[in-house]
PDB file of C-alpha atoms in Angstrom:
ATOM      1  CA  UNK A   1     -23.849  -2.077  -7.836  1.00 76.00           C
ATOM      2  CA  UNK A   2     -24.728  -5.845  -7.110  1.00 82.00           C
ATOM      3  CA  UNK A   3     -26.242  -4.605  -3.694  1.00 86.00           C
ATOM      4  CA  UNK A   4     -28.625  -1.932  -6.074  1.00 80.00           C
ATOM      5  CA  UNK A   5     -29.174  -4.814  -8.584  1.00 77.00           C
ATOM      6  CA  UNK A   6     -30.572  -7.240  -6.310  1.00 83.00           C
ATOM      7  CA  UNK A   7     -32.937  -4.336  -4.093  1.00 81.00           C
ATOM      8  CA  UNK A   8     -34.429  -3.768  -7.698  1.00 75.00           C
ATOM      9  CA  UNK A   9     -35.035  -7.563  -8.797  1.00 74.00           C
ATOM     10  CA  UNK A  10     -37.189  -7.794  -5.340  1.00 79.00           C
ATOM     11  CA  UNK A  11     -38.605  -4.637  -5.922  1.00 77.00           C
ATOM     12  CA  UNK A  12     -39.592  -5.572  -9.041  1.00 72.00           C
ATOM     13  CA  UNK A  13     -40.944  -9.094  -7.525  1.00 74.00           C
ATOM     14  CA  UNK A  14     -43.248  -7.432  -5.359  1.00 76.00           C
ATOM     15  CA  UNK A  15     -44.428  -4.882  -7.732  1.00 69.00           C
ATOM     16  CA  UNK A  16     -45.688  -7.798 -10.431  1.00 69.00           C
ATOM     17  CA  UNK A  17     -47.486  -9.739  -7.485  1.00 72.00           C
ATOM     18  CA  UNK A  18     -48.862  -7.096  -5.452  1.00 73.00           C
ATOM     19  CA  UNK A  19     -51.359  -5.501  -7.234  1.00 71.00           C
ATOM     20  CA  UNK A  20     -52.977  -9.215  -8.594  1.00 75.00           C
ATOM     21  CA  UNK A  21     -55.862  -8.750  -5.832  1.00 78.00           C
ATOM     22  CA  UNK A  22     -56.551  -5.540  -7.033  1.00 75.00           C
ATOM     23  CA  UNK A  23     -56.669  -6.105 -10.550  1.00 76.00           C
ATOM     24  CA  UNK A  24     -59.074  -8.848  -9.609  1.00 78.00           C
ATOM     25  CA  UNK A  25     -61.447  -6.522  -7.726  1.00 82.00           C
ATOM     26  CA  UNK A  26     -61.393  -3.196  -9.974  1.00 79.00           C
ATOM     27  CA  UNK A  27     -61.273  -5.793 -13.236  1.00 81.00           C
ATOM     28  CA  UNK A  28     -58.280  -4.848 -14.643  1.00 79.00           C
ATOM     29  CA  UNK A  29     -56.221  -7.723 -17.295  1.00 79.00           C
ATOM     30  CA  UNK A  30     -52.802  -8.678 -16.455  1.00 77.00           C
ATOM     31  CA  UNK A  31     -52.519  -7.632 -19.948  1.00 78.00           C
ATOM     32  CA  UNK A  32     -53.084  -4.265 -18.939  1.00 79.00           C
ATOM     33  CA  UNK A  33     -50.954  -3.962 -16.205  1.00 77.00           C
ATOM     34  CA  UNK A  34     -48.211  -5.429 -17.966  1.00 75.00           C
ATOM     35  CA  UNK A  35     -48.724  -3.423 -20.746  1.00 77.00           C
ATOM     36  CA  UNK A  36     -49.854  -0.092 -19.637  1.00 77.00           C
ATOM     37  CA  UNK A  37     -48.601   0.636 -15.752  1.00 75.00           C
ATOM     38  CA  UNK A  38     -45.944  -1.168 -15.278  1.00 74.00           C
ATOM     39  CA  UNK A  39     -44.045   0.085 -17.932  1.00 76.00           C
ATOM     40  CA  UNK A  40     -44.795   3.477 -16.225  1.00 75.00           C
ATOM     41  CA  UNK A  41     -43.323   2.576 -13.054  1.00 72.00           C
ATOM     42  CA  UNK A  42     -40.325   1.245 -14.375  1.00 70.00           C
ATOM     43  CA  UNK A  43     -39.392   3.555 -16.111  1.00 76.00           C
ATOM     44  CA  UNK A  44     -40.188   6.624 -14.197  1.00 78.00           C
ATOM     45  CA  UNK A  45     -36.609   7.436 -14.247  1.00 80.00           C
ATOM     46  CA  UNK A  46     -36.237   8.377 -17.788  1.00 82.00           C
ATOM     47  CA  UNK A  47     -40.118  10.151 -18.157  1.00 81.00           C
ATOM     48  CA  UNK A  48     -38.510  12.388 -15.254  1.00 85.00           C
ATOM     49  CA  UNK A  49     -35.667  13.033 -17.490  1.00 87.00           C
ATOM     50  CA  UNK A  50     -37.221  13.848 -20.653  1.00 84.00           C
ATOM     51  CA  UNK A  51     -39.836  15.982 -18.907  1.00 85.00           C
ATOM     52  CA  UNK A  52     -37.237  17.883 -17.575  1.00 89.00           C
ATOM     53  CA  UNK A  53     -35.510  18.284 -21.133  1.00 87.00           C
ATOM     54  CA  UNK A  54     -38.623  19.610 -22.224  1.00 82.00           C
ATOM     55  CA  UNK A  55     -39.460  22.029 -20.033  1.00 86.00           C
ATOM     56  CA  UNK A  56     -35.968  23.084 -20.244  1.00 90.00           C
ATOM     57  CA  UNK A  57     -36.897  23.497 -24.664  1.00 84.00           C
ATOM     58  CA  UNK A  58     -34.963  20.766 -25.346  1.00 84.00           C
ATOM     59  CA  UNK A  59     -37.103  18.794 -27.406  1.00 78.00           C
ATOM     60  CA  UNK A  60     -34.329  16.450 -29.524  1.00 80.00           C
ATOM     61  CA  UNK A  61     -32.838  14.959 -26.255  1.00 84.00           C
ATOM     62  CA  UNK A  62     -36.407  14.647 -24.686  1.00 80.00           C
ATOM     63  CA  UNK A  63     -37.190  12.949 -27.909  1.00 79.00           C
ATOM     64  CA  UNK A  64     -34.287  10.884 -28.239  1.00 83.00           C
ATOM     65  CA  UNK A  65     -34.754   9.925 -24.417  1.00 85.00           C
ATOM     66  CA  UNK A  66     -38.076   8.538 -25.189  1.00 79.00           C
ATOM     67  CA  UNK A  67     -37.347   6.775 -28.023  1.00 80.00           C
ATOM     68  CA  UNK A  68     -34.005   5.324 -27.066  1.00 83.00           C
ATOM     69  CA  UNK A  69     -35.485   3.806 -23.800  1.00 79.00           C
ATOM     70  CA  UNK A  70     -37.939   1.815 -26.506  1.00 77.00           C
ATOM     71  CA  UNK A  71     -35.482   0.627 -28.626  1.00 80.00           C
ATOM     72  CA  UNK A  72     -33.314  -0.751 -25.653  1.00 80.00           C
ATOM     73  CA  UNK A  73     -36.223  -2.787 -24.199  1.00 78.00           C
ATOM     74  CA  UNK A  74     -37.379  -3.863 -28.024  1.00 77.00           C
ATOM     75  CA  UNK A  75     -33.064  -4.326 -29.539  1.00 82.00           C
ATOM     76  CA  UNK A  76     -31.313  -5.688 -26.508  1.00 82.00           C
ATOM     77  CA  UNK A  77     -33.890  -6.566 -23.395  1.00 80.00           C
ATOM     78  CA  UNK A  78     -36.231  -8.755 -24.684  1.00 80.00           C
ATOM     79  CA  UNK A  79     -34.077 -10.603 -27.203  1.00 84.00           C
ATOM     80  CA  UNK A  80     -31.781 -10.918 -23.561  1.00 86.00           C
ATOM     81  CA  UNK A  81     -35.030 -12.278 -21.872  1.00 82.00           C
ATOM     82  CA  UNK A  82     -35.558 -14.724 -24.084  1.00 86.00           C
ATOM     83  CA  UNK A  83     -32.279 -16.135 -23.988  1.00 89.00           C
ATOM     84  CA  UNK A  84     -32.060 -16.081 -20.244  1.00 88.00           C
ATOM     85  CA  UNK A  85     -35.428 -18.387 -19.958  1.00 87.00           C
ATOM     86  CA  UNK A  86     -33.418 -20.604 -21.870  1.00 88.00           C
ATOM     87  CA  UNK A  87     -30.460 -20.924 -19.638  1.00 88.00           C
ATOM     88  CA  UNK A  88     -32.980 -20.921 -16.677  1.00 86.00           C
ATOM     89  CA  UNK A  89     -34.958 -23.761 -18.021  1.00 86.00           C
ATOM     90  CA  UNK A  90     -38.296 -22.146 -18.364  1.00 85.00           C
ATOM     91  CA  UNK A  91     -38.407 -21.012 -22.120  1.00 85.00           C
ATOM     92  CA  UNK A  92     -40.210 -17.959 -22.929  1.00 82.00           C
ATOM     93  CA  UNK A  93     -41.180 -17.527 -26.646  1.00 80.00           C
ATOM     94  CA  UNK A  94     -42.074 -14.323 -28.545  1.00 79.00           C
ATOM     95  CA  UNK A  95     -46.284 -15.041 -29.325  1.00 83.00           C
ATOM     96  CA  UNK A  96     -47.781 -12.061 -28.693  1.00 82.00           C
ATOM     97  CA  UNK A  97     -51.219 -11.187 -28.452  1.00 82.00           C
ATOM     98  CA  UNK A  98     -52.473  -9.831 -31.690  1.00 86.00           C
ATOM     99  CA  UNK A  99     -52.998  -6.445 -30.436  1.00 86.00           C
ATOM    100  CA  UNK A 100     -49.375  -5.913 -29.565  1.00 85.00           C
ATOM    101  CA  UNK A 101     -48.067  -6.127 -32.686  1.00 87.00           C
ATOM    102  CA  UNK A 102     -50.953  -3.579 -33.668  1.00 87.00           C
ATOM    103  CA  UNK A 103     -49.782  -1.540 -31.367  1.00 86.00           C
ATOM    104  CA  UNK A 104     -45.819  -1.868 -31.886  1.00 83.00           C
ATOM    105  CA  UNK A 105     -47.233  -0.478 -35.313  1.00 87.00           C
ATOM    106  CA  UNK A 106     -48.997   2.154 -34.228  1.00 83.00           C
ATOM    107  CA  UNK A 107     -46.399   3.693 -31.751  1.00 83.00           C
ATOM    108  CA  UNK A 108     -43.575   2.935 -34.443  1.00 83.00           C
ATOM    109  CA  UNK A 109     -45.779   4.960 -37.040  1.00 86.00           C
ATOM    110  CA  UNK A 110     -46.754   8.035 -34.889  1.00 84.00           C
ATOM    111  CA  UNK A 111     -43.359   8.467 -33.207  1.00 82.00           C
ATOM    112  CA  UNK A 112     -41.589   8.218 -36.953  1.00 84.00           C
ATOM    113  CA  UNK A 113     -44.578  11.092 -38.153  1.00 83.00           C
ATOM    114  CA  UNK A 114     -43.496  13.259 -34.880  1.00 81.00           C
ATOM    115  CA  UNK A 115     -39.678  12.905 -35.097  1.00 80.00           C
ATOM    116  CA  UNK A 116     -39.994  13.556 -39.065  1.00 82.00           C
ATOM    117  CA  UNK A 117     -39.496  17.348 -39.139  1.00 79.00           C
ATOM    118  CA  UNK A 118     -37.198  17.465 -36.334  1.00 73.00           C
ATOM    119  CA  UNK A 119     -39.703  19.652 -34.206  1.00 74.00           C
ATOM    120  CA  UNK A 120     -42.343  18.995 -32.060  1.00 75.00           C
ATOM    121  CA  UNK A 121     -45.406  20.947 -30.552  1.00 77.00           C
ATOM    122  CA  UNK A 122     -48.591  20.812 -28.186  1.00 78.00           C
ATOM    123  CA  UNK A 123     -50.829  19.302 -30.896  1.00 85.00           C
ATOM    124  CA  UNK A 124     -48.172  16.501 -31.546  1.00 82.00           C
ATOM    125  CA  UNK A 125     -47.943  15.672 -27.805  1.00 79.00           C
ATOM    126  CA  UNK A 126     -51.309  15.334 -27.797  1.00 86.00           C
ATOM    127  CA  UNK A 127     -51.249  13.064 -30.421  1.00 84.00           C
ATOM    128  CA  UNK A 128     -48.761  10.916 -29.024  1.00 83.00           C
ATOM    129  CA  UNK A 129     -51.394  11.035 -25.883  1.00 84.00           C
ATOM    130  CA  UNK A 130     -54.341  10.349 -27.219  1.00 88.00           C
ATOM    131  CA  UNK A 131     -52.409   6.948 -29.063  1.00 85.00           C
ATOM    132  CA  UNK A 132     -51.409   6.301 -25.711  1.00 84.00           C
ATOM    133  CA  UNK A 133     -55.023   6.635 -24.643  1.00 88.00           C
ATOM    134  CA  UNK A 134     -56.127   4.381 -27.187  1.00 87.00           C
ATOM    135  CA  UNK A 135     -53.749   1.659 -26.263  1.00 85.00           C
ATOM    136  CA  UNK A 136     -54.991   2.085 -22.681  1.00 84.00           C
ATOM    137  CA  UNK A 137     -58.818   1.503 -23.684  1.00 87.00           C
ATOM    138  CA  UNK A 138     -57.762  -0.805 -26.026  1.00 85.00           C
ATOM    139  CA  UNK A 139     -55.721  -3.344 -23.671  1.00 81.00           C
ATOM    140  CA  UNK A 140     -57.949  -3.036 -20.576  1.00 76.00           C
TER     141      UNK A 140
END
């Protein structure tokens, strides 16, 4: 486990400083990277997952995958993060860019309107999408 833990902390270290030349030449913020694909990456485990579950018609787990890998970065990883800069010496506070709280909102507020009624269809993926999409355009 300690052998796993420390091949993904230098995973992850080369992951956040690669792709800084090429966000330089296509344009791309560190904002958006942080925000939009690295997210992706490091969590491809669980989107795997609750694809599966889906395919498989079994929307509430999908669901509750999804939204239980949020609340575990928002309830226990960054609160952890913070605390750790501390004890490092290199304190990292919570000011966020005003579009993240925006969008905290806005993902929040859509994913509470899908999990409402306990079902979910194509139109409400879509939805869920095209808020994704936004966030995209709106961050890059």
């Amino acid at each position: 486990m300690a052998a796993a833990t420390i091949g993904v902390v230098g995973m992850s270290e080369l992951l956040v400083h690669t792709p800084e030349p090429t966000l330089h030449t296509l344009g791309l913020t560190e904002l958006f990277v942080g925000i939009i694909l690295i997210p992706r990456v490091g969590n491809v485990a669980e989107h795997l997952v609750a694809a599966q579950m889906a395919v498989e018609n079994q929307m509430g787990l999908s669901l509750e995958i999804a939204m239980g890998s949020s609340m575990q970065i928002a309830l226990l990883v960054t609160p952890a993060l913070v605390f750790a800069s501390l004890a490092l010496g290199r304190p990292m506070d919570l000011v966020f860019h005003p579009l993240e709280p925006v969008a905290m909102m806005m993902a929040g507020g859509i994913a509470a309107f899908i999990a409402l009624d306990g079902e979910t269809n194509g139109l409400e993926g879509a939805q869920l999408l095209a808020v994704y999409g936004m966030l995209g355009i709106a961050f890059a």
